[in-house]
PDB file of C-alpha atoms in Angstrom:
ATOM      1  CA  TYR B   1      20.747 -86.696 -76.613  1.00 83.00           C
ATOM      2  CA  ALA B   2      20.659 -90.395 -77.354  1.00 84.00           C
ATOM      3  CA  ALA B   3      22.504 -92.897 -75.199  1.00 83.00           C
ATOM      4  CA  ALA B   4      25.845 -94.164 -76.522  1.00 84.00           C
ATOM      5  CA  ASP B   5      28.194 -97.024 -75.641  1.00 85.00           C
ATOM      6  CA  GLN B   6      31.942 -96.630 -76.119  1.00 84.00           C
ATOM      7  CA  PRO B   7      34.752 -98.673 -74.563  1.00 85.00           C
ATOM      8  CA  VAL B   8      37.308 -96.735 -72.517  1.00 84.00           C
ATOM      9  CA  GLU B   9      40.639 -98.152 -71.354  1.00 85.00           C
ATOM     10  CA  LEU B  10      41.244 -97.397 -67.733  1.00 85.00           C
ATOM     11  CA  SER B  11      44.548 -97.510 -65.910  1.00 84.00           C
ATOM     12  CA  SER B  12      45.347 -97.297 -62.236  1.00 85.00           C
ATOM     13  CA  THR B  13      48.571 -95.365 -62.969  1.00 88.00           C
ATOM     14  CA  ARG B  14      47.285 -92.443 -65.027  1.00 86.00           C
ATOM     15  CA  PRO B  15      44.020 -90.584 -65.635  1.00 86.00           C
ATOM     16  CA  ALA B  16      41.962 -91.603 -68.659  1.00 83.00           C
ATOM     17  CA  THR B  17      40.284 -89.251 -71.050  1.00 84.00           C
ATOM     18  CA  ALA B  18      37.749 -90.109 -73.719  1.00 84.00           C
ATOM     19  CA  THR B  19      35.733 -88.127 -76.195  1.00 86.00           C
ATOM     20  CA  ILE B  20      32.217 -89.464 -76.637  1.00 85.00           C
ATOM     21  CA  THR B  21      29.898 -88.014 -79.246  1.00 85.00           C
ATOM     22  CA  LEU B  22      26.213 -88.324 -78.487  1.00 86.00           C
ATOM     23  CA  GLY B  23      23.681 -88.464 -81.303  1.00 85.00           C
ATOM     24  CA  ASP B  24      20.277 -86.906 -81.437  1.00 87.00           C
ATOM     25  CA  PHE B  25      17.604 -88.629 -79.396  1.00 84.00           C
ATOM     26  CA  ILE B  26      14.615 -89.645 -81.517  1.00 83.00           C
ATOM     27  CA  PRO B  27      11.704 -90.712 -79.362  1.00 80.00           C
ATOM     28  CA  THR B  28       9.725 -93.743 -80.574  1.00 79.00           C
ATOM     29  CA  LEU B  29       6.294 -94.766 -79.464  1.00 77.00           C
ATOM     30  CA  ALA B  30       5.443 -98.237 -78.324  1.00 75.00           C
ATOM     31  CA  VAL B  31       3.715-100.444 -80.901  1.00 71.00           C
ATOM     32  CA  MET B  32      -0.005 -99.841 -80.793  1.00 63.00           C
ATOM     33  CA  ARG B  33      -2.790-102.004 -82.211  1.00 57.00           C
ATOM     34  CA  THR B  34      -6.117-100.455 -83.109  1.00 54.00           C
ATOM     35  CA  GLU B  35      -9.272-102.368 -83.805  1.00 52.00           C
ATOM     36  CA  ALA B  36     -12.491-100.878 -85.068  1.00 62.00           C
ATOM     37  CA  ALA B  37     -15.399-101.358 -82.692  1.00 65.00           C
ATOM     38  CA  GLU B  38     -17.514-102.811 -85.507  1.00 70.00           C
ATOM     39  CA  ASP B  39     -14.844-105.415 -86.355  1.00 79.00           C
ATOM     40  CA  LYS B  40     -14.491-106.363 -82.704  1.00 82.00           C
ATOM     41  CA  ALA B  41     -18.238-106.889 -82.382  1.00 84.00           C
ATOM     42  CA  LEU B  42     -18.314-109.013 -85.575  1.00 86.00           C
ATOM     43  CA  SER B  43     -15.398-111.020 -84.224  1.00 86.00           C
ATOM     44  CA  ASP B  44     -17.123-111.505 -80.845  1.00 86.00           C
ATOM     45  CA  ILE B  45     -20.254-112.935 -82.489  1.00 85.00           C
ATOM     46  CA  GLY B  46     -18.194-115.312 -84.642  1.00 87.00           C
ATOM     47  CA  TYR B  47     -18.964-113.689 -87.997  1.00 89.00           C
ATOM     48  CA  LEU B  48     -15.347-112.945 -88.926  1.00 88.00           C
ATOM     49  CA  GLN B  49     -14.190-116.458 -87.951  1.00 88.00           C
ATOM     50  CA  ARG B  50     -16.868-118.066 -90.126  1.00 87.00           C
ATOM     51  CA  LYS B  51     -15.979-115.717 -92.989  1.00 89.00           C
ATOM     52  CA  LYS B  52     -12.279-116.618 -92.751  1.00 88.00           C
ATOM     53  CA  SER B  53     -12.880-120.356 -92.362  1.00 84.00           C
ATOM     54  CA  SER B  54     -13.308-122.747 -95.230  1.00 62.00           C
ATOM     55  CA  ALA B  55     -16.969-123.250 -94.309  1.00 68.00           C
ATOM     56  CA  GLY B  56     -19.480-122.503 -97.049  1.00 83.00           C
ATOM     57  CA  GLY B  57     -21.460-119.317 -97.095  1.00 91.00           C
ATOM     58  CA  TYR B  58     -21.654-116.005 -98.868  1.00 94.00           C
ATOM     59  CA  PHE B  59     -20.644-113.033 -96.728  1.00 94.00           C
ATOM     60  CA  LEU B  60     -21.507-109.347 -97.068  1.00 93.00           C
ATOM     61  CA  ASP B  61     -20.034-106.578 -94.934  1.00 89.00           C
ATOM     62  CA  GLY B  62     -18.624-103.093 -95.257  1.00 86.00           C
ATOM     63  CA  ASN B  63     -18.788-101.686 -98.786  1.00 87.00           C
ATOM     64  CA  GLN B  64     -20.258-104.928-100.143  1.00 90.00           C
ATOM     65  CA  ILE B  65     -23.587-103.925 -98.602  1.00 93.00           C
ATOM     66  CA  ASN B  66     -25.632-101.463-100.606  1.00 92.00           C
ATOM     67  CA  HIS B  67     -26.758 -99.269 -97.709  1.00 91.00           C
ATOM     68  CA  GLU B  68     -28.555 -97.002-100.174  1.00 92.00           C
ATOM     69  CA  ALA B  69     -30.846 -99.807-101.404  1.00 93.00           C
ATOM     70  CA  LEU B  70     -34.579 -99.316-101.000  1.00 91.00           C
ATOM     71  CA  SER B  71     -35.166-102.664 -99.290  1.00 92.00           C
ATOM     72  CA  PHE B  72     -33.415-105.609 -97.677  1.00 95.00           C
ATOM     73  CA  SER B  73     -34.324-107.825-100.638  1.00 94.00           C
ATOM     74  CA  ASP B  74     -32.496-105.368-102.925  1.00 94.00           C
ATOM     75  CA  VAL B  75     -29.342-105.824-100.822  1.00 95.00           C
ATOM     76  CA  MET B  76     -29.628-109.600-101.215  1.00 95.00           C
ATOM     77  CA  ARG B  77     -29.812-109.502-105.035  1.00 94.00           C
ATOM     78  CA  VAL B  78     -26.035-110.003-105.203  1.00 94.00           C
ATOM     79  CA  ALA B  79     -26.097-113.219-103.150  1.00 94.00           C
ATOM     80  CA  PRO B  80     -25.742-116.390-105.234  1.00 93.00           C
ATOM     81  CA  GLY B  81     -28.438-119.028-104.971  1.00 92.00           C
ATOM     82  CA  LEU B  82     -31.246-116.633-104.076  1.00 94.00           C
ATOM     83  CA  ARG B  83     -34.135-115.481-106.242  1.00 93.00           C
ATOM     84  CA  ILE B  84     -35.809-112.149-105.555  1.00 94.00           C
ATOM     85  CA  SER B  85     -39.387-112.047-106.891  1.00 92.00           C
ATOM     86  CA  PRO B  86     -42.176-109.470-106.511  1.00 91.00           C
ATOM     87  CA  THR B  87     -44.968-110.496-104.132  1.00 84.00           C
ATOM     88  CA  GLY B  88     -47.667-108.857-106.216  1.00 81.00           C
ATOM     89  CA  ASP B  89     -48.380-105.863-103.987  1.00 81.00           C
ATOM     90  CA  GLY B  90     -46.013-103.678-106.004  1.00 79.00           C
ATOM     91  CA  ARG B  91     -43.724-102.795-103.097  1.00 79.00           C
ATOM     92  CA  THR B  92     -42.328-105.968-101.496  1.00 83.00           C
ATOM     93  CA  TYR B  93     -40.323-108.919-102.729  1.00 91.00           C
ATOM     94  CA  VAL B  94     -39.966-112.469-101.573  1.00 93.00           C
ATOM     95  CA  ILE B  95     -36.559-114.146-101.316  1.00 94.00           C
ATOM     96  CA  THR B  96     -36.413-117.837-102.253  1.00 92.00           C
ATOM     97  CA  ASP B  97     -33.648-120.420-102.356  1.00 92.00           C
ATOM     98  CA  THR B  98     -32.718-121.729-105.810  1.00 91.00           C
ATOM     99  CA  ARG B  99     -30.287-124.376-104.504  1.00 82.00           C
ATOM    100  CA  GLY B 100     -32.438-126.177-101.956  1.00 65.00           C
ATOM    101  CA  ALA B 101     -32.727-129.937-102.340  1.00 59.00           C
ATOM    102  CA  SER B 102     -36.358-129.855-101.254  1.00 56.00           C
ATOM    103  CA  GLY B 103     -37.344-127.610-104.155  1.00 60.00           C
ATOM    104  CA  SER B 104     -39.480-125.541-101.769  1.00 73.00           C
ATOM    105  CA  GLY B 105     -37.262-122.462-102.013  1.00 87.00           C
ATOM    106  CA  CYS B 106     -37.560-121.945 -98.269  1.00 90.00           C
ATOM    107  CA  VAL B 107     -35.423-119.324 -96.528  1.00 93.00           C
ATOM    108  CA  ASN B 108     -34.863-118.951 -92.786  1.00 94.00           C
ATOM    109  CA  TYR B 109     -33.827-115.621 -91.292  1.00 96.00           C
ATOM    110  CA  PHE B 110     -31.821-114.794 -88.187  1.00 96.00           C
ATOM    111  CA  VAL B 111     -31.594-111.138 -87.189  1.00 95.00           C
ATOM    112  CA  ASP B 112     -28.972-110.314 -84.561  1.00 93.00           C
ATOM    113  CA  GLY B 113     -28.763-113.979 -83.580  1.00 92.00           C
ATOM    114  CA  THR B 114     -32.498-114.536 -83.116  1.00 94.00           C
ATOM    115  CA  GLN B 115     -34.675-116.448 -85.543  1.00 95.00           C
ATOM    116  CA  TRP B 116     -37.116-114.162 -87.308  1.00 94.00           C
ATOM    117  CA  THR B 117     -40.373-115.631 -88.519  1.00 90.00           C
ATOM    118  CA  SER B 118     -42.071-114.213 -91.570  1.00 88.00           C
ATOM    119  CA  MET B 119     -45.774-113.492 -91.161  1.00 89.00           C
ATOM    120  CA  SER B 120     -46.415-112.635 -94.806  1.00 88.00           C
ATOM    121  CA  PRO B 121     -44.318-112.980 -97.976  1.00 86.00           C
ATOM    122  CA  GLY B 122     -41.748-110.219 -98.262  1.00 88.00           C
ATOM    123  CA  ASP B 123     -42.266-108.743 -94.796  1.00 91.00           C
ATOM    124  CA  ILE B 124     -38.530-108.998 -94.045  1.00 93.00           C
ATOM    125  CA  ASP B 125     -38.271-105.817 -96.132  1.00 92.00           C
ATOM    126  CA  ASP B 126     -40.403-104.028 -93.516  1.00 90.00           C
ATOM    127  CA  TYR B 127     -38.253-105.310 -90.640  1.00 92.00           C
ATOM    128  CA  VAL B 128     -34.641-104.931 -91.822  1.00 94.00           C
ATOM    129  CA  ARG B 129     -33.508-101.616 -93.304  1.00 94.00           C
ATOM    130  CA  PRO B 130     -30.410-101.607 -95.571  1.00 95.00           C
ATOM    131  CA  ALA B 131     -28.869 -98.654 -93.713  1.00 94.00           C
ATOM    132  CA  GLU B 132     -28.924-100.692 -90.467  1.00 94.00           C
ATOM    133  CA  ILE B 133     -27.088-103.759 -91.828  1.00 94.00           C
ATOM    134  CA  VAL B 134     -23.516-104.250 -90.626  1.00 93.00           C
ATOM    135  CA  ALA B 135     -23.039-107.763 -91.995  1.00 94.00           C
ATOM    136  CA  ALA B 136     -24.996-110.623 -93.543  1.00 95.00           C
ATOM    137  CA  ALA B 137     -24.247-114.230 -94.414  1.00 95.00           C
ATOM    138  CA  VAL B 138     -26.157-116.585 -96.707  1.00 95.00           C
ATOM    139  CA  TYR B 139     -25.883-120.335 -96.169  1.00 93.00           C
ATOM    140  CA  HIS B 140     -27.395-123.146 -98.211  1.00 90.00           C
ATOM    141  CA  GLY B 141     -28.394-126.497 -96.739  1.00 84.00           C
ATOM    142  CA  THR B 142     -25.603-128.330 -94.920  1.00 85.00           C
ATOM    143  CA  ASP B 143     -23.294-125.291 -95.066  1.00 88.00           C
ATOM    144  CA  THR B 144     -25.446-123.652 -92.383  1.00 90.00           C
ATOM    145  CA  PRO B 145     -23.734-123.443 -88.958  1.00 91.00           C
ATOM    146  CA  PRO B 146     -25.556-125.489 -86.295  1.00 90.00           C
ATOM    147  CA  GLN B 147     -26.714-122.446 -84.318  1.00 92.00           C
ATOM    148  CA  TYR B 148     -28.624-121.236 -87.394  1.00 92.00           C
ATOM    149  CA  THR B 149     -30.114-124.558 -88.483  1.00 90.00           C
ATOM    150  CA  VAL B 150     -33.871-124.766 -88.002  1.00 89.00           C
ATOM    151  CA  SER B 151     -35.132-128.202 -87.015  1.00 88.00           C
ATOM    152  CA  GLY B 152     -36.794-129.936 -89.950  1.00 85.00           C
ATOM    153  CA  GLN B 153     -35.597-127.281 -92.402  1.00 84.00           C
ATOM    154  CA  SER B 154     -31.942-128.184 -92.859  1.00 80.00           C
ATOM    155  CA  SER B 155     -32.245-128.020 -96.660  1.00 85.00           C
ATOM    156  CA  CYS B 156     -33.453-124.394 -96.611  1.00 89.00           C
ATOM    157  CA  ALA B 157     -31.266-121.374 -97.219  1.00 92.00           C
ATOM    158  CA  THR B 158     -30.445-119.347 -94.129  1.00 94.00           C
ATOM    159  CA  ILE B 159     -29.775-115.612 -94.122  1.00 96.00           C
ATOM    160  CA  VAL B 160     -28.070-114.297 -90.992  1.00 96.00           C
ATOM    161  CA  ILE B 161     -28.179-110.518 -90.563  1.00 96.00           C
ATOM    162  CA  TRP B 162     -26.280-108.390 -88.053  1.00 94.00           C
ATOM    163  CA  THR B 163     -27.491-104.834 -87.518  1.00 92.00           C
ATOM    164  CA  VAL B 164     -26.026-101.706 -85.952  1.00 88.00           C
ATOM    165  CA  ALA B 165     -28.253-102.281 -82.914  1.00 82.00           C
ATOM    166  CA  LYS B 166     -26.420-105.523 -82.086  1.00 73.00           C
ATOM    167  CA  VAL B 167     -22.981-104.051 -82.802  1.00 69.00           C
ATOM    168  CA  ARG B 168     -23.645-101.031 -80.570  1.00 65.00           C
ATOM    169  CA  GLN B 169     -24.989-103.296 -77.834  1.00 63.00           C
ATOM    170  CA  ARG B 170     -21.783-105.389 -77.927  1.00 54.00           C
ATOM    171  CA  ASN B 171     -19.574-102.283 -77.890  1.00 54.00           C
ATOM    172  CA  THR B 172     -21.144-100.969 -74.683  1.00 55.00           C
ATOM    173  CA  LYS B 173     -20.407-104.150 -72.724  1.00 54.00           C
TER     174      LYS B 173
END
C-alpha cells in the first residue's frame, strides 16, 4: 500500500477512531541518465563542443557518414569547399581546398588528434577506411581550431578525423 496522510482529532477524554483508506503503492525508479560511449568519447575530445559552438566548420558524425563508401575521399564529397579529383592511377583521389586564400588547395589532415602527413597524392584513402570513421570535421583557414593549425599553413583546409580506435581507447580509460 501507498503511504497516506490524514488528520485525526484526538481527545484526552474519549478514544478516537478514524478510517484511513490506503491507495495502491506504485513503485517509481530514480531518474537515470544514459550516455552512449561513443558520444562520451566525442565529448571528451572536444568534438561535440566545437560542433555545438558558433565556430566555423563542417561536421560529420553518425548517419551523416557514408560508412559504405569505397574510400575516405568518397565520404568527404559532401563537405563544402572541398574538391575531390582523380589522381590518375584509376583508384585514388586527391582532396583539395577550393576556399583557400593561397590558391594552393592545400589540405592538412589530423587522424585521432595526430597530424597525418601525406606521402603521395590520395594516400589518405589507403590510411582511413570509411567503416572506421566515427566523426570528421572540415575547417577552412581561420576557422581551424588552434590545436589543428599547422604552422605556415593557416590558410589551408584542415580535415580532422576520429576513428573507432580512438573512441574505444577513450572508453577503456
